[in-house]
Amino acid sequence: MAATALVTRIAGLQASAALVSTVAAVAAALVSTIAAVAAALVSTIAAVAAALVSTIAAVAAALVSTIA
């Protein structure tokens, strides 16, 4: 009886360890995905900001040229 209980307990611990391992892998993948999305978002925002500054500079130059 004690041997059966011990085997059952070991099997339960192995299942718990597998679950912890799976949760850790999912968490790592989620963090990696969030980091990649954040990096892409920052890159996109930087590109849009650069294009906006360039457009504003061109409009300002055209306006100054028109006024002059």
Coordinates of C-alpha atoms in Angstrom, one line a residue:
M1 CA 0.0 0.0 0.0
A2 CA 2.8 2.4 0.9
A3 CA 4.6 1.6 -2.3
T4 CA 1.5 2.5 -4.3
A5 CA 1.0 5.7 -2.5
L6 CA 4.7 6.6 -3.1
V7 CA 4.4 5.8 -6.8
T8 CA 1.2 7.9 -7.0
R9 CA 3.0 10.8 -5.2
I10 CA 6.0 10.6 -7.5
A11 CA 3.7 10.7 -10.5
G12 CA 1.9 13.7 -9.1
L13 CA 5.2 15.5 -8.6
Q14 CA 6.3 14.7 -12.1
A15 CA 3.0 16.1 -13.5
S16 CA 3.5 19.2 -11.4
A17 CA 7.0 19.7 -12.7
A18 CA 5.8 19.3 -16.2
L19 CA 3.1 21.9 -15.7
V20 CA 5.6 24.3 -14.2
S21 CA 7.9 23.7 -17.1
T22 CA 5.1 24.3 -19.6
V23 CA 3.9 27.5 -17.9
A24 CA 7.5 28.8 -17.8
A25 CA 7.9 28.1 -21.6
V26 CA 4.6 29.9 -22.4
A27 CA 5.6 32.8 -20.2
A28 CA 9.0 33.1 -21.9
A29 CA 7.3 33.0 -25.4
L30 CA 4.9 35.6 -24.3
V31 CA 7.6 37.9 -23.0
S32 CA 9.6 37.4 -26.2
T33 CA 6.5 38.2 -28.3
I34 CA 5.7 41.3 -26.3
A35 CA 9.3 42.5 -26.6
A36 CA 9.2 42.0 -30.4
V37 CA 5.9 43.8 -30.8
A38 CA 7.2 46.7 -28.6
A39 CA 10.4 47.0 -30.7
A40 CA 8.4 47.0 -33.9
L41 CA 6.1 49.7 -32.4
V42 CA 9.0 51.9 -31.3
S43 CA 10.6 51.5 -34.8
T44 CA 7.3 52.4 -36.5
I45 CA 6.7 55.4 -34.3
A46 CA 10.3 56.6 -34.9
A47 CA 9.8 56.3 -38.7
V48 CA 6.5 58.2 -38.6
A49 CA 8.0 60.9 -36.5
A50 CA 11.0 61.2 -38.9
A51 CA 8.6 61.5 -41.9
L52 CA 6.5 64.1 -40.1
V53 CA 9.5 66.2 -39.2
S54 CA 10.7 65.9 -42.8
T55 CA 7.3 66.9 -44.2
I56 CA 7.0 69.9 -41.8
A57 CA 10.5 71.0 -42.8
A58 CA 9.6 70.8 -46.5
V59 CA 6.4 72.7 -46.0
A60 CA 8.2 75.3 -43.9
A61 CA 10.9 75.7 -46.6
A62 CA 8.2 76.0 -49.3
L63 CA 6.4 78.6 -47.3
V64 CA 9.5 80.7 -46.7
S65 CA 10.3 80.4 -50.4
T66 CA 6.8 81.6 -51.3
I67 CA 6.9 84.5 -48.8
A68 CA 10.4 85.5 -50.0

